[in-house]
Amino acid sequence: MTYIGHGGKEIVERVLEPEKAAEAIKGLTPVPIRGQIAREIIDIAYGFFTPLEGFMTRADVEGVCNEMKLANGILWPIPIVFDISTEEINEKGIKEGDKLLLTYQDKPMAILEVEEIFTYDKQEMALKVYGTTEDKHPGVARTYNYKDKFIGGKITLVNPPKINPPFDEFFFTPKQMRQKFAEKGWQRIVAHQTRNVPHTGHEWLMKGAWLSAHGELPVEKTVTGVLVNAIIGEKRKGDYIDEAIVLCHDVLRKAGYFREDVHMTSITLWDMRYAGPKEAVFHAILRSNLGLTHHMFGRDHAGVGTYYDPYDAHRIFDQFPEDALNIKPVRVLAWWYCPVCGEVTYSGLCGHKEQSQNFSGTLIRSIIQDGVKPPRLIFRPEVFDLIMECAEKYGFGSAFVTDKYLKERNPVFTLPDMKY
């Protein structure tokens, strides 16, 4: 079946069959890659990044930085680049027209067709994408850490990854995801982007977004769903551990806080850039390729520090025509606890702002670190119990990323052995 993704382009899986792959990699120059590039190869190969077929050429990077468009005119907000050092290019004799074998953890992963080798001013890239050149911004720091040259060209996956437990039951390619939606009979699906374990404020964000997305549709039959799409990528100390994020969102459904036929949890491999409004657009593109029809955007979506206004991610969608995206933004304010109302309620409706209590990250973290079960108005008991369980089972005693977790955690994916 043909599926159409972002920009009106067909979703194509760039994956070779094992027999063809073994033959295709013979004699190719191996180039080792880091985790970020490996994750982006998976995203490109399976169509998460449609219409991209590989890493961007200079024309694409210039278009994205200056106009938020690819060279072909399709909306795209963040450069997806393959960086490499001049020393490595010279050492391996890499030139335009070559094919390279990209290896990850000493195993073959993908073929990169070297269409163009180019340079780009990293400070200019940072300023155009993130609106700042301060390396305190994590996206800027990532950009400055790129090597001095870039290779643009198509990639082909030759060694599909094995997704490891507990993530294996939550990983769906765009084609698989669309098939799941069809099986569920969902006509509208709203995305909840997350990097956190869910407190009740998150739960009500999703429920409010479901109501917005469902809109005028009949209520006798469920045709609208919520997809939690957890971003899994490079971790920093103090982040929530990946296992807790995914499993705790899933338990909201298992424990009945969402019906089985309206809620689903999934993962996408991506290293957050914290690009605020531009990352909001990127997330919308990503989820449209997964087949979603709506995307919820709350306060300070994908932001960091004070680099962006809390609602810049809402306003950016007014900058381009609706047909530039085949997904609709659902703009929401915060949900807070109101002691006067006696419940978690929507800040756009509650008239008790002075008495309201926000779900602050500091408060939530302190609750988890103390390990004392909070009122169910803050955390559902099943969620809190599972956070504690995940801390022991996966986090070496902590629900937050530690040095030990970074060094010894079970990887999200591994590559099978393959001779080359």
C-alpha positions as semicolon CSV with decimal commas, in nm:
position;residue;x (nm);y (nm);z (nm)
1;M;0,000;0,000;0,000
2;T;0,123;0,351;-0,083
3;Y;0,147;0,601;0,202
4;I;0,199;0,971;0,144
5;G;0,415;1,167;0,385
6;H;0,533;1,523;0,432
7;G;0,550;1,739;0,124
8;G;0,320;1,505;-0,066
9;K;0,605;1,255;-0,106
10;E;0,562;0,880;-0,083
11;I;0,703;0,710;0,225
12;V;0,976;0,480;0,096
13;E;1,178;0,243;0,311
14;R;1,544;0,256;0,205
15;V;1,637;-0,088;0,338
16;L;1,822;-0,361;0,146
17;E;1,734;-0,728;0,176
18;P;2,006;-0,932;0,356
19;E;2,138;-1,109;0,045
20;K;2,161;-0,786;-0,155
21;A;2,309;-0,601;0,142
22;A;2,592;-0,849;0,187
23;E;2,688;-0,806;-0,177
24;A;2,642;-0,427;-0,181
25;I;2,887;-0,356;0,102
26;K;3,177;-0,557;-0,040
27;G;3,486;-0,344;-0,088
28;L;3,335;-0,023;0,051
29;T;3,542;0,206;0,272
30;P;3,420;0,176;0,633
31;V;3,351;0,499;0,825
32;P;3,257;0,473;1,195
33;I;2,964;0,686;1,318
34;R;2,832;0,801;1,657
35;G;2,490;0,741;1,811
36;Q;2,323;1,057;1,679
37;I;2,406;0,968;1,318
38;A;2,296;0,606;1,371
39;R;1,958;0,718;1,503
40;E;1,911;0,957;1,212
41;I;1,999;0,684;0,963
42;I;1,716;0,472;1,108
43;D;1,479;0,770;1,082
44;I;1,573;0,840;0,720
45;A;1,572;0,476;0,613
46;Y;1,222;0,400;0,742
47;G;1,062;0,726;0,631
48;F;1,030;0,912;0,962
49;F;1,211;1,201;0,788
50;T;1,022;1,187;0,455
51;P;1,097;1,348;0,208
52;L;1,465;1,318;0,305
53;E;1,645;1,028;0,137
54;G;1,976;1,097;0,304
55;F;2,185;1,366;0,466
56;M;2,142;1,719;0,336
57;T;2,351;1,881;0,065
58;R;2,469;2,240;0,095
59;A;2,169;2,369;-0,102
60;D;1,933;2,198;0,143
61;V;2,120;2,330;0,447
62;E;2,118;2,685;0,308
63;G;1,747;2,664;0,232
64;V;1,665;2,528;0,578
65;C;1,876;2,789;0,757
66;N;1,762;3,088;0,553
67;E;1,402;3,007;0,454
68;M;1,304;2,698;0,655
69;K;1,270;2,510;0,325
70;L;1,456;2,232;0,147
71;A;1,607;2,305;-0,193
72;N;1,289;2,162;-0,350
73;G;1,075;2,415;-0,161
74;I;0,929;2,175;0,097
75;L;0,900;2,309;0,454
76;W;1,181;2,184;0,681
77;P;1,316;2,364;0,991
78;I;1,630;2,183;1,118
79;P;1,941;2,070;0,926
80;I;2,002;1,695;0,916
81;V;2,373;1,668;0,837
82;F;2,656;1,417;0,826
83;D;2,971;1,574;0,963
84;I;3,323;1,444;0,901
85;S;3,674;1,578;0,955
86;T;3,912;1,684;0,679
87;E;4,165;1,443;0,829
88;E;3,926;1,149;0,792
89;I;3,842;1,248;0,434
90;N;4,211;1,261;0,345
91;E;4,304;0,949;0,538
92;K;4,034;0,741;0,370
93;G;4,062;0,912;0,032
94;I;3,692;1,000;0,025
95;K;3,570;1,187;-0,281
96;E;3,240;1,281;-0,441
97;G;3,086;0,988;-0,625
98;D;3,212;0,731;-0,371
99;K;2,999;0,497;-0,166
100;L;3,089;0,458;0,201
101;L;3,001;0,185;0,450
102;L;2,886;0,351;0,770
103;T;2,961;0,134;1,074
104;Y;2,819;0,167;1,424
105;Q;2,987;-0,004;1,718
106;D;3,208;-0,192;1,471
107;K;2,915;-0,334;1,274
108;P;2,795;-0,241;0,924
109;M;2,486;-0,020;0,926
110;A;2,429;0,174;0,605
111;I;2,568;0,283;0,271
112;L;2,619;0,656;0,217
113;E;2,642;0,782;-0,142
114;V;2,882;1,077;-0,143
115;E;2,699;1,331;-0,356
116;E;2,870;1,641;-0,216
117;I;3,148;1,730;0,028
118;F;3,108;2,083;0,160
119;T;3,174;2,328;0,442
120;Y;2,926;2,550;0,624
121;D;2,976;2,820;0,883
122;K;2,866;2,655;1,208
123;Q;2,808;2,984;1,386
124;E;2,579;3,098;1,106
125;M;2,396;2,765;1,118
126;A;2,346;2,802;1,494
127;L;2,220;3,160;1,468
128;K;1,976;3,086;1,184
129;V;1,832;2,770;1,344
130;Y;1,840;2,852;1,716
131;G;1,835;3,231;1,712
132;T;2,148;3,248;1,928
133;T;2,520;3,173;1,911
134;E;2,555;3,103;2,285
135;D;2,698;2,758;2,345
136;K;2,493;2,734;2,667
137;H;2,208;2,644;2,431
138;P;2,235;2,264;2,388
139;G;2,146;2,281;2,017
140;V;2,414;2,541;1,956
141;A;2,667;2,334;2,151
142;R;2,579;2,033;1,937
143;T;2,630;2,239;1,621
144;Y;2,970;2,369;1,737
145;N;3,077;2,009;1,805
146;Y;3,024;1,911;1,443
147;K;3,344;1,835;1,253
148;D;3,468;2,078;0,987
149;K;3,320;1,917;0,672
150;F;2,983;1,772;0,574
151;I;2,882;1,500;0,330
152;G;2,548;1,521;0,154
153;G;2,398;1,213;-0,009
154;K;2,146;0,931;0,004
155;I;2,165;0,649;0,257
156;T;2,052;0,288;0,241
157;L;2,017;0,074;0,553
158;V;2,196;-0,259;0,510
159;N;2,169;-0,394;0,866
160;P;1,831;-0,321;1,030
161;P;1,856;-0,261;1,406
162;K;1,722;-0,493;1,672
163;I;1,512;-0,288;1,913
164;N;1,574;-0,419;2,264
165;P;1,320;-0,469;2,547
166;P;1,130;-0,291;2,684
167;F;1,133;-0,060;2,381
168;D;1,065;-0,326;2,118
169;E;0,688;-0,323;2,176
170;F;0,675;0,055;2,127
171;F;0,878;0,100;1,806
172;F;0,674;0,131;1,487
173;T;0,796;0,249;1,149
174;P;0,570;0,502;0,971
175;K;0,418;0,225;0,759
176;Q;0,359;0,004;1,063
177;M;0,212;0,293;1,258
178;R;-0,037;0,375;0,984
179;Q;-0,139;0,010;0,972
180;K;-0,200;0,016;1,349
181;F;-0,419;0,324;1,313
182;A;-0,620;0,151;1,041
183;E;-0,668;-0,156;1,262
184;K;-0,794;0,067;1,543
185;G;-1,030;0,250;1,310
186;W;-0,886;0,586;1,409
187;Q;-0,970;0,870;1,172
188;R;-0,802;1,139;1,381
189;I;-0,493;1,094;1,595
190;V;-0,339;1,363;1,813
191;A;0,027;1,347;1,916
192;H;0,158;1,399;2,266
193;Q;0,532;1,473;2,250
194;T;0,716;1,375;2,566
195;R;1,051;1,331;2,739
196;N;0,899;1,299;3,087
197;V;0,713;1,054;3,306
198;P;0,344;1,154;3,317
199;H;0,191;1,340;3,610
200;T;-0,180;1,421;3,607
201;G;-0,115;1,754;3,434
202;H;0,021;1,561;3,135
203;E;-0,275;1,325;3,150
204;W;-0,520;1,612;3,127
205;L;-0,319;1,777;2,849
206;M;-0,377;1,460;2,647
207;K;-0,744;1,439;2,736
208;G;-0,801;1,802;2,644
209;A;-0,615;1,753;2,315
210;W;-0,828;1,446;2,241
211;L;-1,145;1,653;2,284
212;S;-1,009;1,925;2,056
213;A;-0,906;1,680;1,786
214;H;-1,230;1,483;1,802
215;G;-1,430;1,801;1,750
216;E;-1,750;1,752;1,554
217;L;-1,715;1,377;1,494
218;P;-1,986;1,139;1,621
219;V;-1,943;1,005;1,974
220;E;-2,114;0,665;1,941
221;K;-1,798;0,504;1,803
222;T;-1,436;0,576;1,889
223;V;-1,258;0,716;1,584
224;T;-1,007;0,945;1,756
225;G;-0,693;0,839;1,940
226;V;-0,407;0,983;2,143
227;L;-0,057;0,872;2,048
228;V;0,213;0,930;2,305
229;N;0,532;0,955;2,100
230;A;0,828;0,953;2,336
231;I;1,154;1,098;2,206
232;I;1,440;0,855;2,273
233;G;1,792;0,979;2,208
234;E;2,105;1,108;2,370
235;K;2,064;1,135;2,746
236;R;2,205;1,389;2,990
237;K;2,255;1,342;3,363
238;G;1,933;1,433;3,543
239;D;1,702;1,337;3,256
240;Y;1,435;1,077;3,324
241;I;1,550;0,729;3,226
242;D;1,398;0,615;2,897
243;E;1,238;0,302;3,037
244;A;1,040;0,495;3,298
245;I;0,916;0,746;3,040
246;V;0,778;0,487;2,802
247;L;0,643;0,232;3,048
248;C;0,477;0,491;3,272
249;H;0,291;0,647;2,982
250;D;0,174;0,303;2,875
251;V;0,046;0,221;3,224
252;L;-0,202;0,510;3,202
253;R;-0,387;0,298;2,948
254;K;-0,330;-0,032;3,124
255;A;-0,463;0,113;3,450
256;G;-0,773;0,247;3,277
257;Y;-0,708;0,621;3,289
258;F;-0,748;0,602;2,913
259;R;-0,962;0,343;2,742
260;E;-0,781;0,076;2,543
261;D;-0,933;0,206;2,221
262;V;-0,823;0,569;2,257
263;H;-0,459;0,559;2,374
264;M;-0,130;0,420;2,248
265;T;0,239;0,469;2,338
266;S;0,529;0,469;2,091
267;I;0,888;0,587;2,054
268;T;1,089;0,780;1,797
269;L;1,469;0,796;1,788
270;W;1,583;1,159;1,789
271;D;1,836;1,372;1,973
272;M;1,649;1,680;2,092
273;R;1,785;2,010;1,960
274;Y;1,575;2,228;2,196
275;A;1,502;2,456;1,901
276;G;1,171;2,577;2,046
277;P;0,934;2,686;1,769
278;K;1,142;2,535;1,489
279;E;1,156;2,203;1,669
280;A;0,778;2,223;1,707
281;V;0,752;2,237;1,328
282;F;0,996;1,947;1,301
283;H;0,787;1,743;1,545
284;A;0,476;1,819;1,341
285;I;0,651;1,691;1,026
286;L;0,774;1,380;1,204
287;R;0,428;1,296;1,339
288;S;0,260;1,366;1,006
289;N;0,488;1,103;0,853
290;L;0,368;0,864;1,122
291;G;0,013;0,924;1,001
292;L;-0,116;1,156;1,272
293;T;-0,368;1,426;1,190
294;H;-0,320;1,657;1,491
295;H;-0,034;1,758;1,720
296;M;-0,067;1,910;2,065
297;F;0,164;2,199;2,152
298;G;0,171;2,324;2,508
299;R;0,371;2,582;2,694
300;D;0,741;2,612;2,603
301;H;0,735;2,322;2,359
302;A;1,091;2,195;2,295
303;G;1,233;2,510;2,453
304;V;1,525;2,557;2,688
305;G;1,605;2,833;2,936
306;T;1,472;3,171;2,829
307;Y;1,574;3,153;2,462
308;Y;1,212;3,142;2,342
309;D;0,882;3,285;2,453
310;P;0,666;3,014;2,614
311;Y;0,419;3,031;2,324
312;D;0,653;3,087;2,026
313;A;0,581;2,726;1,931
314;H;0,213;2,821;1,891
315;R;0,275;3,130;1,681
316;I;0,517;2,980;1,432
317;F;0,238;2,783;1,263
318;D;0,084;3,112;1,154
319;Q;0,393;3,185;0,940
320;F;0,318;2,946;0,656
321;P;0,008;2,825;0,468
322;E;-0,194;2,536;0,606
323;D;-0,113;2,315;0,307
324;A;0,259;2,328;0,398
325;L;0,177;2,063;0,660
326;N;-0,072;1,777;0,654
327;I;-0,119;1,790;1,031
328;K;-0,309;2,043;1,242
329;P;-0,165;2,208;1,554
330;V;-0,370;2,185;1,872
331;R;-0,258;2,482;2,083
332;V;-0,313;2,441;2,457
333;L;-0,242;2,632;2,778
334;A;-0,132;2,468;3,102
335;W;-0,338;2,244;3,327
336;W;-0,290;2,319;3,696
337;Y;-0,422;2,209;4,033
338;C;-0,681;2,449;4,178
339;P;-0,761;2,405;4,550
340;V;-1,078;2,611;4,509
341;C;-1,209;2,394;4,227
342;G;-1,071;2,093;4,412
343;E;-0,929;1,937;4,096
344;V;-0,680;1,951;3,813
345;T;-0,828;2,203;3,574
346;Y;-0,748;2,402;3,259
347;S;-0,587;2,742;3,308
348;G;-0,789;2,876;3,015
349;L;-1,110;2,809;3,208
350;C;-1,030;2,832;3,580
351;G;-1,080;3,173;3,737
352;H;-0,864;3,112;4,044
353;K;-0,521;3,199;3,906
354;E;-0,396;3,342;4,237
355;Q;-0,472;3,018;4,422
356;S;-0,358;2,783;4,144
357;Q;-0,063;2,547;4,186
358;N;0,148;2,458;3,885
359;F;0,309;2,120;3,824
360;S;0,664;2,248;3,855
361;G;0,948;2,025;3,741
362;T;1,130;2,088;4,068
363;L;0,830;1,973;4,272
364;I;0,777;1,660;4,063
365;R;1,145;1,565;4,084
366;S;1,154;1,614;4,460
367;I;0,850;1,389;4,499
368;I;1,017;1,113;4,297
369;Q;1,349;1,150;4,477
370;D;1,178;1,133;4,817
371;G;1,006;0,811;4,711
372;V;0,695;0,888;4,919
373;K;0,374;0,826;4,728
374;P;0,205;1,163;4,660
375;P;-0,168;1,241;4,638
376;R;-0,330;1,087;4,332
377;L;-0,411;1,439;4,211
378;I;-0,038;1,471;4,133
379;F;0,058;1,117;4,029
380;R;-0,166;0,821;3,960
381;P;-0,056;0,554;4,209
382;E;0,012;0,302;3,932
383;V;0,241;0,552;3,759
384;F;0,432;0,639;4,075
385;D;0,477;0,272;4,170
386;L;0,609;0,197;3,822
387;I;0,854;0,489;3,837
388;M;0,998;0,338;4,154
389;E;1,007;-0,007;3,994
390;C;1,184;0,125;3,683
391;A;1,439;0,304;3,902
392;E;1,536;-0,028;4,059
393;K;1,509;-0,245;3,749
394;Y;1,667;-0,016;3,488
395;G;1,811;0,292;3,658
396;F;2,046;0,139;3,916
397;G;1,828;0,280;4,193
398;S;1,743;0,614;4,029
399;A;1,459;0,728;3,805
400;F;1,700;0,988;3,670
401;V;2,001;0,941;3,445
402;T;2,328;0,890;3,632
403;D;2,685;0,822;3,520
404;K;2,629;0,453;3,588
405;Y;2,314;0,451;3,372
406;L;2,501;0,620;3,087
407;K;2,778;0,362;3,102
408;E;2,590;0,041;3,178
409;R;2,230;0,079;3,059
410;N;2,081;-0,170;2,817
411;P;2,097;-0,002;2,473
412;V;1,774;0,092;2,300
413;F;1,890;-0,089;1,987
414;T;2,178;-0,304;1,870
415;L;2,296;-0,412;1,528
416;P;2,317;-0,783;1,440
417;D;2,654;-0,929;1,342
418;M;2,728;-0,891;0,972
419;K;3,048;-0,972;0,784
420;Y;3,217;-0,709;0,574
